[in-house]
Coordinates of C-alpha atoms and ligand atoms in Angstrom, one line a residue:
A86 CA 131.2 104.6 65.3
S87 CA 133.4 103.2 62.6
Q88 CA 134.0 99.7 61.7
A89 CA 137.4 100.0 63.2
D90 CA 135.9 100.4 66.7
E91 CA 133.7 97.4 66.2
K92 CA 133.0 95.5 69.4
D93 CA 132.7 91.7 69.6
L94 CA 129.5 92.2 71.7
V95 CA 127.2 95.1 72.4
V96 CA 124.7 94.5 75.2
I97 CA 121.6 96.6 75.4
G98 CA 120.4 96.7 79.0
G99 CA 122.4 96.4 82.2
G100 CA 120.0 94.2 84.2
V101 CA 120.9 90.7 85.4
A102 CA 120.7 89.4 81.9
G103 CA 122.8 92.2 80.4
Y104 CA 125.4 92.7 83.1
V105 CA 126.1 89.0 83.6
A106 CA 126.5 88.6 79.8
A107 CA 128.9 91.6 79.7
I108 CA 131.0 90.3 82.6
K109 CA 131.1 86.8 81.1
A110 CA 132.1 88.2 77.7
G111 CA 134.9 90.3 79.3
Q112 CA 136.1 87.1 81.1
E113 CA 136.1 85.3 77.7
G114 CA 138.4 88.0 76.3
L115 CA 135.7 89.6 74.1
K116 CA 135.6 93.4 73.5
V117 CA 132.3 94.3 75.1
T118 CA 130.1 97.4 75.6
C119 CA 127.0 97.5 77.8
I120 CA 124.4 100.2 77.4
E121 CA 122.1 101.0 80.3
K122 CA 119.7 103.9 80.5
R123 CA 118.7 103.7 84.2
G124 CA 121.8 105.5 85.5
A125 CA 122.6 102.4 87.6
L126 CA 123.5 98.8 86.7
G127 CA 121.5 95.7 87.9
G128 CA 118.2 96.4 86.2
T129 CA 114.9 95.7 87.8
C130 CA 116.3 93.0 90.1
L131 CA 118.9 95.1 91.9
N132 CA 117.2 98.5 91.8
V133 CA 113.4 97.9 92.1
G134 CA 112.9 94.2 92.4
C135 CA 114.6 91.2 94.1
I136 CA 117.0 93.1 96.3
P137 CA 115.0 96.0 97.7
S138 CA 111.9 93.7 98.2
K139 CA 114.0 91.2 100.1
S140 CA 115.4 94.0 102.3
L141 CA 111.9 95.1 103.2
L142 CA 110.7 91.5 103.6
N143 CA 113.6 90.7 106.0
N144 CA 113.3 93.8 108.1
S145 CA 109.5 93.9 108.2
H146 CA 109.6 90.3 109.4
L147 CA 112.0 91.2 112.2
Y148 CA 109.7 94.1 113.2
H149 CA 106.6 91.9 113.2
Q150 CA 108.4 89.2 115.2
V151 CA 109.6 91.7 117.8
L152 CA 106.0 92.9 118.1
H153 CA 104.3 89.5 118.3
D154 CA 106.7 86.7 118.8
T155 CA 109.2 87.4 121.7
K156 CA 107.4 86.6 125.0
N157 CA 107.4 82.8 124.6
R158 CA 111.1 83.0 123.7
G159 CA 111.9 84.7 127.0
I160 CA 112.7 88.0 125.5
E161 CA 110.9 91.1 127.0
V162 CA 111.0 94.2 124.9
G163 CA 109.9 97.7 125.7
D164 CA 108.5 100.2 123.3
V165 CA 108.8 99.0 119.8
K166 CA 108.5 101.7 117.1
L167 CA 108.7 101.6 113.4
N168 CA 111.0 104.1 111.7
L169 CA 109.9 103.6 108.1
A170 CA 112.4 106.2 106.8
A171 CA 115.3 104.3 108.4
M172 CA 113.9 101.0 107.1
M173 CA 113.9 102.5 103.6
K174 CA 117.4 103.8 104.1
A175 CA 118.7 100.3 105.0
K176 CA 117.1 99.1 101.8
D177 CA 118.7 101.8 99.7
T178 CA 122.1 101.1 101.3
S179 CA 121.9 97.4 100.2
V180 CA 120.8 98.4 96.7
T181 CA 123.6 101.0 96.2
G182 CA 126.3 98.7 97.5
L183 CA 125.3 96.0 95.0
T184 CA 124.8 98.2 92.0
K185 CA 128.2 99.9 92.6
G186 CA 129.7 96.5 93.0
I187 CA 128.7 95.7 89.4
E188 CA 130.4 98.9 88.1
F189 CA 133.5 97.6 89.9
L190 CA 133.1 94.2 88.2
F191 CA 132.7 95.9 84.8
K192 CA 136.1 97.7 85.3
K193 CA 137.7 94.5 86.5
N194 CA 136.6 92.6 83.4
G195 CA 137.2 95.3 80.9
V196 CA 133.6 96.0 80.1
E197 CA 132.8 99.4 78.6
Y198 CA 129.7 101.0 80.2
I199 CA 127.7 103.6 78.4
K200 CA 124.9 105.4 80.3
G201 CA 122.2 106.0 77.8
T202 CA 119.3 104.6 75.8
G203 CA 120.2 102.3 72.9
S204 CA 118.2 101.8 69.7
F205 CA 118.9 99.9 66.5
A206 CA 120.2 102.2 63.7
S207 CA 121.0 99.1 61.6
E208 CA 121.6 95.4 62.1
H209 CA 125.1 96.1 63.4
E210 CA 124.9 99.6 64.8
V211 CA 123.3 100.8 68.0
K212 CA 122.6 104.5 68.4
V213 CA 122.8 105.7 72.0
A214 CA 121.0 108.8 73.4
L215 CA 123.4 109.6 76.3
N216 CA 121.9 110.3 79.7
D217 CA 124.1 113.4 80.0
G218 CA 122.9 114.7 76.6
G219 CA 124.3 114.1 73.1
E220 CA 124.5 111.0 71.1
T221 CA 127.0 108.3 70.3
S222 CA 126.9 105.0 68.5
V223 CA 128.4 101.5 68.8
V224 CA 129.0 98.9 66.2
G225 CA 128.9 95.3 67.3
K226 CA 129.8 92.0 65.6
N227 CA 127.2 90.5 67.9
I228 CA 124.4 92.3 69.7
L229 CA 122.5 91.1 72.8
I230 CA 119.0 92.5 73.6
A231 CA 118.5 92.3 77.4
T232 CA 116.0 95.1 77.9
G233 CA 113.8 93.3 80.5
S234 CA 110.2 93.9 81.5
E235 CA 107.8 96.4 83.1
A236 CA 104.7 96.1 85.2
T237 CA 101.6 95.3 83.2
P238 CA 99.2 98.3 83.7
F239 CA 95.6 97.9 84.8
P240 CA 93.3 99.5 82.2
G241 CA 91.6 102.6 83.4
L242 CA 93.7 103.0 86.6
E243 CA 96.6 105.4 86.1
I244 CA 99.7 104.5 88.0
D245 CA 101.0 107.5 90.1
E246 CA 103.2 105.3 92.3
K247 CA 101.7 107.0 95.4
R248 CA 98.1 105.8 95.6
V249 CA 97.9 103.5 92.6
I250 CA 101.2 101.8 92.7
T251 CA 103.2 99.0 91.0
S252 CA 105.9 97.1 92.9
T253 CA 108.2 100.1 92.4
G254 CA 105.9 102.4 94.4
A255 CA 105.3 99.6 97.0
L256 CA 109.1 99.6 97.7
A257 CA 109.1 103.3 98.5
L258 CA 105.9 104.3 100.3
E259 CA 106.5 107.1 102.8
K260 CA 103.9 106.1 105.2
V261 CA 102.0 102.9 106.1
P262 CA 98.6 103.0 104.4
E263 CA 95.6 102.2 106.5
K264 CA 94.0 100.0 103.8
M265 CA 95.7 98.4 100.9
I266 CA 94.2 96.4 98.1
V267 CA 96.4 94.2 96.0
I268 CA 95.2 93.3 92.5
G269 CA 96.8 90.0 91.7
G270 CA 97.7 87.2 94.2
G271 CA 100.9 86.3 92.4
I272 CA 104.4 86.5 93.9
I273 CA 104.6 90.3 93.8
G274 CA 101.2 90.7 95.4
L275 CA 102.0 88.3 98.2
E276 CA 105.5 89.5 98.9
M277 CA 104.7 93.2 98.9
G278 CA 101.3 92.5 100.6
S279 CA 103.2 90.8 103.4
V280 CA 105.5 93.7 103.9
W281 CA 102.8 96.3 104.3
S282 CA 100.6 94.0 106.3
R283 CA 103.4 93.4 108.8
L284 CA 104.0 97.1 109.0
G285 CA 100.4 97.7 110.0
A286 CA 98.3 98.0 106.8
K287 CA 95.0 96.1 106.4
V288 CA 95.7 94.2 103.2
T289 CA 93.2 92.6 100.9
V290 CA 94.4 90.5 98.0
V291 CA 92.0 90.2 95.0
E292 CA 92.9 87.3 92.8
F293 CA 91.1 86.3 89.6
L294 CA 92.0 82.6 89.9
N295 CA 90.8 80.3 92.7
Q296 CA 94.4 79.8 93.9
I297 CA 97.1 82.3 95.0
G298 CA 100.8 82.1 94.1
G299 CA 100.9 82.7 90.4
P300 CA 101.9 80.1 87.8
G301 CA 103.8 77.0 88.9
M302 CA 103.0 76.8 92.6
D303 CA 101.7 73.4 93.7
G304 CA 98.0 73.5 94.6
E305 CA 98.3 71.9 98.1
I306 CA 101.2 74.2 98.9
A307 CA 99.3 77.3 97.7
K308 CA 96.4 76.4 100.0
Q309 CA 98.7 76.1 102.9
A310 CA 100.4 79.4 102.0
Q311 CA 97.0 81.1 101.9
K312 CA 96.0 79.7 105.2
L313 CA 99.2 80.9 106.9
L314 CA 99.1 84.4 105.3
K315 CA 95.4 84.7 106.4
K316 CA 96.5 83.9 109.9
Q317 CA 99.0 86.8 109.7
G318 CA 96.1 89.1 108.8
I319 CA 95.9 89.2 105.0
D320 CA 92.4 88.9 103.5
F321 CA 91.8 87.1 100.3
K322 CA 89.1 87.4 97.7
L323 CA 89.8 84.6 95.3
G324 CA 87.9 83.9 92.1
T325 CA 87.3 87.6 91.9
K326 CA 88.2 89.9 89.1
V327 CA 88.8 93.6 89.3
V328 CA 86.7 95.1 86.5
S329 CA 87.4 98.8 86.9
G330 CA 89.0 101.4 89.2
D331 CA 88.5 105.0 90.1
A332 CA 91.2 107.1 91.8
S333 CA 89.6 110.5 91.5
G334 CA 88.2 110.7 95.1
D335 CA 89.7 110.5 98.6
K336 CA 89.9 106.7 98.4
V337 CA 90.8 104.6 95.4
K338 CA 87.6 102.6 94.5
L339 CA 87.6 99.3 92.7
E340 CA 84.7 97.4 91.2
V341 CA 85.1 93.7 91.6
D342 CA 83.2 90.9 90.2
A343 CA 83.1 87.2 91.1
A344 CA 85.1 85.8 88.2
K345 CA 82.3 83.4 87.1
G346 CA 79.7 86.2 86.9
G347 CA 78.6 86.8 90.5
K348 CA 77.6 90.1 92.1
V349 CA 79.5 93.3 91.5
E350 CA 81.0 94.8 94.7
T351 CA 82.8 98.1 95.3
L352 CA 86.0 98.0 97.5
D353 CA 88.0 101.0 98.6
A354 CA 91.5 101.5 99.8
D355 CA 94.1 104.2 100.5
V356 CA 96.6 102.5 98.3
V357 CA 96.0 100.0 95.4
L358 CA 98.9 97.8 94.3
V359 CA 98.6 96.6 90.7
A360 CA 100.4 93.2 90.6
I361 CA 98.9 91.4 87.6
G362 CA 102.1 90.4 85.9
R363 CA 104.9 91.9 83.9
R364 CA 105.4 92.4 80.2
P365 CA 108.4 92.5 78.0
Y366 CA 109.9 96.0 77.5
T367 CA 111.1 97.0 74.0
A368 CA 109.8 100.6 73.8
G369 CA 112.2 102.8 71.9
L370 CA 114.5 100.0 71.0
G371 CA 113.8 100.4 67.3
L372 CA 113.2 96.7 66.6
E373 CA 111.0 97.8 63.7
N374 CA 114.0 99.5 62.1
I375 CA 115.6 96.1 61.5
G376 CA 112.4 94.0 61.1
L377 CA 112.7 92.0 64.3
E378 CA 109.6 90.3 65.5
V379 CA 107.8 90.2 68.8
D380 CA 105.0 87.6 69.6
D381 CA 101.4 88.4 70.7
R382 CA 102.7 89.0 74.3
G383 CA 105.4 91.3 73.2
R384 CA 108.3 88.8 73.6
V385 CA 111.2 89.0 71.2
V386 CA 111.1 85.9 69.1
I387 CA 114.2 83.8 69.3
D388 CA 115.4 80.2 68.6
S389 CA 116.9 77.7 71.0
E390 CA 120.3 79.4 70.8
Y391 CA 118.8 82.8 71.7
R392 CA 119.2 84.1 68.0
T393 CA 116.6 86.4 66.5
K394 CA 115.9 86.4 62.8
A395 CA 119.2 88.2 62.4
S396 CA 121.5 85.5 63.7
H397 CA 124.2 87.8 65.2
I398 CA 121.4 89.5 67.4
R399 CA 120.5 87.4 70.4
C400 CA 118.0 88.1 73.1
I401 CA 117.7 86.8 76.8
G402 CA 116.0 87.5 80.1
D403 CA 112.5 88.9 80.8
V404 CA 112.2 90.4 77.4
T405 CA 111.9 87.0 75.8
F406 CA 110.3 83.5 76.6
G407 CA 110.4 81.7 79.9
P408 CA 109.9 82.6 83.6
M409 CA 110.7 86.2 84.6
L410 CA 113.3 85.3 87.1
A411 CA 116.7 86.8 87.8
H412 CA 118.5 83.4 88.0
K413 CA 116.9 82.3 84.7
A414 CA 118.3 85.5 83.1
E415 CA 121.7 84.9 84.6
E416 CA 121.9 81.3 83.2
E417 CA 120.8 82.5 79.8
A418 CA 123.5 85.2 79.9
V419 CA 126.3 82.7 80.4
A420 CA 124.9 80.4 77.8
A421 CA 124.4 83.1 75.2
V422 CA 128.0 84.3 75.6
E423 CA 129.2 80.7 75.3
Y424 CA 127.2 80.3 72.1
I425 CA 128.9 83.4 70.7
K426 CA 132.4 82.4 71.9
K427 CA 132.4 78.6 71.6
G428 CA 129.3 77.7 69.5
Y429 CA 127.6 75.8 72.3
G430 CA 125.8 76.6 75.6
H431 CA 123.0 75.1 77.8
V432 CA 120.3 76.0 80.2
N433 CA 118.1 73.3 81.7
Y434 CA 114.7 74.9 81.7
G435 CA 113.2 71.9 83.6
V436 CA 115.3 72.7 86.6
I437 CA 114.8 76.4 87.5
P438 CA 113.8 76.9 91.1
S439 CA 111.1 79.4 92.2
V440 CA 111.0 81.1 95.6
M441 CA 108.4 83.3 97.3
Y442 CA 110.0 85.2 100.1
T443 CA 107.1 85.5 102.5
H444 CA 107.2 83.9 105.9
P445 CA 107.2 81.0 105.8
E446 CA 108.9 80.9 102.4
V447 CA 107.5 78.9 99.6
A448 CA 110.0 77.3 97.2
W449 CA 109.7 74.7 94.5
V450 CA 111.5 73.1 91.6
G451 CA 110.5 70.6 88.9
Q452 CA 106.9 69.5 88.3
N453 CA 103.9 70.0 90.6
E454 CA 101.1 67.5 91.2
E455 CA 98.7 69.4 88.8
E456 CA 101.2 69.3 86.0
L457 CA 102.0 65.6 86.5
K458 CA 98.3 64.8 86.4
R459 CA 97.7 66.9 83.4
D460 CA 100.6 65.1 81.5
N461 CA 99.5 61.6 82.7
I462 CA 102.9 61.1 84.4
P463 CA 102.7 58.5 87.2
Y464 CA 104.1 59.7 90.5
K465 CA 104.2 59.0 94.2
V466 CA 104.2 61.5 97.0
G467 CA 106.3 61.8 100.1
S468 CA 106.1 64.6 102.7
F469 CA 107.4 65.6 106.1
P470 CA 106.1 68.4 108.3
F471 CA 108.3 70.9 110.0
S472 CA 106.3 70.4 113.2
A473 CA 108.3 67.0 113.4
N474 CA 111.7 68.6 112.7
S475 CA 113.9 69.2 115.7
R476 CA 115.5 72.4 114.5
A477 CA 112.1 74.0 113.5
K478 CA 110.8 73.0 117.0
T479 CA 113.8 74.6 118.8
N480 CA 113.3 77.7 116.6
L481 CA 109.6 77.8 117.5
D482 CA 109.0 78.1 113.7
T483 CA 107.2 74.9 112.8
E484 CA 104.7 75.8 110.1
G485 CA 104.9 74.1 106.7
L486 CA 106.1 70.9 105.1
V487 CA 108.4 69.4 102.5
K488 CA 106.6 67.6 99.7
M489 CA 108.4 65.4 97.2
L490 CA 107.1 63.9 94.0
A491 CA 108.9 60.9 92.6
D492 CA 108.7 58.3 89.9
P493 CA 106.9 55.2 91.4
E494 CA 109.2 52.8 89.6
T495 CA 112.6 54.3 89.7
D496 CA 112.2 56.7 92.7
R497 CA 113.7 59.4 90.5
L498 CA 112.8 62.9 91.9
L499 CA 110.2 64.7 89.7
G500 CA 109.5 67.8 91.8
C501 CA 110.0 69.2 95.2
H502 CA 107.6 71.7 96.9
I503 CA 108.4 73.3 100.2
I504 CA 106.6 75.7 102.5
G505 CA 108.5 76.5 105.6
P506 CA 111.3 78.4 107.2
N507 CA 114.3 78.9 104.8
A508 CA 112.6 77.0 102.0
G509 CA 114.4 79.3 99.6
E510 CA 117.8 78.0 100.7
M511 CA 116.7 74.4 101.0
I512 CA 115.4 74.2 97.5
A513 CA 119.0 74.4 96.2
E514 CA 119.4 70.9 97.5
A515 CA 116.4 69.7 95.5
T516 CA 117.6 71.6 92.4
L517 CA 120.9 69.9 92.5
A518 CA 119.3 66.5 93.0
L519 CA 117.0 67.1 90.1
E520 CA 119.8 68.3 87.9
Y521 CA 121.8 65.1 88.6
G522 CA 118.8 62.9 88.2
A523 CA 118.9 61.7 91.8
S524 CA 116.4 59.2 93.2
T525 CA 114.7 60.0 96.5
E526 CA 116.6 57.1 98.0
D527 CA 119.9 58.8 96.9
I528 CA 118.7 61.9 98.9
A529 CA 117.5 59.9 101.9
R530 CA 120.8 57.9 102.2
T531 CA 122.8 61.1 102.1
C532 CA 123.8 62.1 105.7
H533 CA 122.3 65.4 106.7
A534 CA 123.6 67.4 109.7
H535 CA 121.6 67.4 112.9
P536 CA 119.8 69.4 114.0
T537 CA 119.0 71.2 110.7
L538 CA 115.8 72.1 108.8
A539 CA 117.3 70.1 105.9
E540 CA 116.6 66.9 107.8
A541 CA 113.0 67.5 106.9
F542 CA 114.1 67.4 103.3
K543 CA 115.9 64.1 103.8
E544 CA 112.9 62.6 105.7
A545 CA 110.4 63.7 103.0
A546 CA 112.6 61.8 100.5
M547 CA 112.7 58.7 102.8
S548 CA 108.9 58.8 103.1
T549 CA 108.5 58.3 99.3
Y550 CA 109.9 54.8 99.3
S551 CA 109.9 53.8 103.0
K552 CA 108.9 55.5 106.2
A553 CA 110.2 58.7 107.8
I554 CA 111.8 58.0 111.2
H555 CA 110.4 61.0 113.0
Y556 CA 106.9 61.1 111.8
Ligands
LIG59 P1 115.7 93.9 83.8 O1 116.3 93.6 85.2 O2 114.4 94.5 83.7 O3 116.9 94.8 83.2 C1 116.7 95.4 81.9 C2 117.5 96.7 81.9 O4 117.5 97.2 80.6 C3 116.8 97.8 82.7 O5 117.7 98.3 83.7 C4 116.4 98.9 81.7 O6 116.6 100.2 82.2 C5 117.4 98.6 80.6 N1 116.9 99.1 79.3 C6 115.7 98.8 78.7 N2 115.7 99.3 77.5 C7 116.9 99.9 77.3 C8 117.4 100.6 76.1 N3 116.8 100.8 75.0 N4 118.7 101.1 76.3 C9 119.4 100.9 77.4 N5 118.9 100.3 78.5 C10 117.7 99.8 78.4 N6 113.4 87.5 90.4 C11 114.0 86.6 91.1 O7 114.6 85.7 90.6 N7 114.0 86.6 92.5 C12 113.3 87.6 93.1 O8 113.3 87.6 94.4 C13 112.6 88.6 92.4 N8 112.0 89.6 93.0 C14 111.4 90.6 92.2 C15 110.7 91.6 92.9 C16 110.0 92.5 92.2 C17 109.3 93.6 92.9 C18 110.1 92.5 90.7 C19 109.4 93.6 89.9 C20 110.8 91.5 90.1 C21 111.4 90.5 90.8 N9 112.1 89.5 90.2 C22 112.7 88.5 91.0 C23 112.2 89.4 88.7 C24 113.6 89.9 88.3 O9 113.7 91.3 88.7 C25 113.7 89.9 86.8 O10 113.5 88.5 86.3 C26 115.1 90.3 86.3 O11 115.4 91.6 86.7 C27 115.2 90.2 84.8 O12 116.4 90.6 84.3 P2 116.6 91.3 82.9 O13 118.0 91.7 82.8 O14 116.1 90.4 81.9 O15 115.7 92.6 82.9
LIG60 P1 102.2 86.8 88.5 O1 102.0 86.3 87.1 O2 103.0 86.0 89.4 O3 100.8 87.0 89.2 C1 99.8 87.8 88.7 C2 98.4 87.4 89.3 O4 97.5 88.4 89.0 C3 97.9 86.1 88.7 O5 97.7 85.2 89.8 C4 96.7 86.5 87.9 O6 95.7 85.5 88.0 C5 96.2 87.7 88.7 N1 95.4 88.7 87.9 C6 95.6 89.1 86.6 N2 94.6 90.0 86.3 C7 93.8 90.1 87.4 C8 92.6 90.9 87.6 N3 92.1 91.7 86.7 N4 92.0 90.8 88.8 C9 92.5 90.0 89.8 N5 93.7 89.2 89.6 C10 94.3 89.3 88.4 O7 102.8 88.3 88.4 P2 103.4 89.3 89.4 O8 103.1 88.8 90.8 O9 103.0 90.6 89.0 O10 105.0 89.1 89.2 C11 105.6 89.4 87.9 C12 106.8 88.6 87.7 O11 107.9 89.0 88.5 C13 106.6 87.1 87.8 O12 107.0 86.5 86.6 C14 107.5 86.7 88.9 O13 108.2 85.5 88.7 C15 108.5 87.9 89.1 N6 108.8 88.0 90.5 C16 109.5 87.1 91.1 C17 109.7 87.1 92.5 C18 110.5 86.0 93.2 O14 111.1 85.3 92.5 N7 110.5 86.0 94.5 C19 109.3 88.2 93.2 C20 108.6 89.2 92.5 C21 108.4 89.1 91.2

């Protein structure tokens, strides 16, 4: 590429971070190119993450409900059969529709899309090995690294995506395994464990810590979630570490050890899902060619304006600091482009919601009780159970609660933690309240439609400074 073809912005990676930045840059009138090697846009999230997992979660939940939860609703069903291939096809249709949609948005916003693998030739030039063969290069006034993350492997257990799988294999199994062991009781383990448990697998989750849910989940809520998932048939081994694995025989064997040095035990399964976290992905990017640094966890080092050591090269999304969430990547994408175009941008890292899409869903935003205690921040607690909410009762879906943490003097909301039906939608209300610095009284004095699940949210707020009406 010559200097004359210089782009205002070259984005490496077409995941949520990269594609959103490219679209935003196009909207801002910047000349922008996005390089993606996968052959499809949308990254992990659209292709092998958020979207396909939610398709399987939704449809496996329906299947499970039709099998086990119709009679008391006055619905009699006949022979219910799983057609796994068709369920997978429905998932693929959702994925393709969305990834193609992004290609359309690229065209609409004048984004150039190059299918290939990008690597730094120099501080302003990115070489691209094209997917169709051959090579090209692009020169950028600004460059954005958005290369995402990959599953952290488990030492000694080779991933074949058939018997020893990551989430990617868990989204594409061709038959329901009899026995599945999940290493890691974080969000991936619990979401994908739920899918296969509902479809008929005997699922055991082995978690190193004494609590499921991964980082950030409130302790009380995590306990409830574990209880409800156990009731659905998932077994848990907490405080237990997988020390080694062997996939050479008929079954995959795992040696597990009580984390605090208990007795060693051997477990076996037809399929083992490795879900022990994800790590930043920078392989082949050539960061070393231009002297860019990663930290001890492989994250590209940036400042508060997403700048690397070379100030025209910025970095966002899973490949750098912060929670590995699609909506976090999206916020950063908009902010990074605003920094480039206008010189200022903003993401409020204290107000990023998390959702676990099991049934019931678990969702939270702000601080949890353990964090408030750790930081010596005074708080008061309000809560409201869905068993006292009229809509949950009419839906025969009453498990869970809304829990609110608020400043004891000002009532200002500090955190909200929900386990219950549609928690993932309801958390948006708490997120908005937190962003605007609302007090729980502000929330409780806001009229909520009846009968809705959101009334549980209002009554939880009421209970922090007064009494809930219906409980
Ligand atoms: P990615 O989506 O990983 O995108 C990076 C892209 O860069 C990839 O497509 C890759 O091919 C490309 N790339 C890498 N190197 C190069 C290179 N050198 N040249 C060209 N292209 C390159 N988050 C949520 O918020 N909600 C969810 O429900 C959710 N569910 C998930 C379920 C699963 C099973 C998994 C694995 C993740 C889930 N996540 C979810 C996390 C979410 O997928 C990530 O946070 C999000 O995809 C991060 O976006 P990103 O653009 O930073 O990285
Ligand atoms: P995680 O960090 O959420 O959970 C990993 C769990 O594995 C932890 O609880 C950890 O203690 C445990 N663990 C680690 N080593 C172990 C060992 N040897 N034996 C037993 N347990 C062990 O990671 P994840 O579930 O793999 O998810 C990765 C990322 O993807 C997360 O950052 C998550 O935010 C994101 N994601 C989000 C969603 C969502 O938003 N709904 C869905 C899927 C994935």
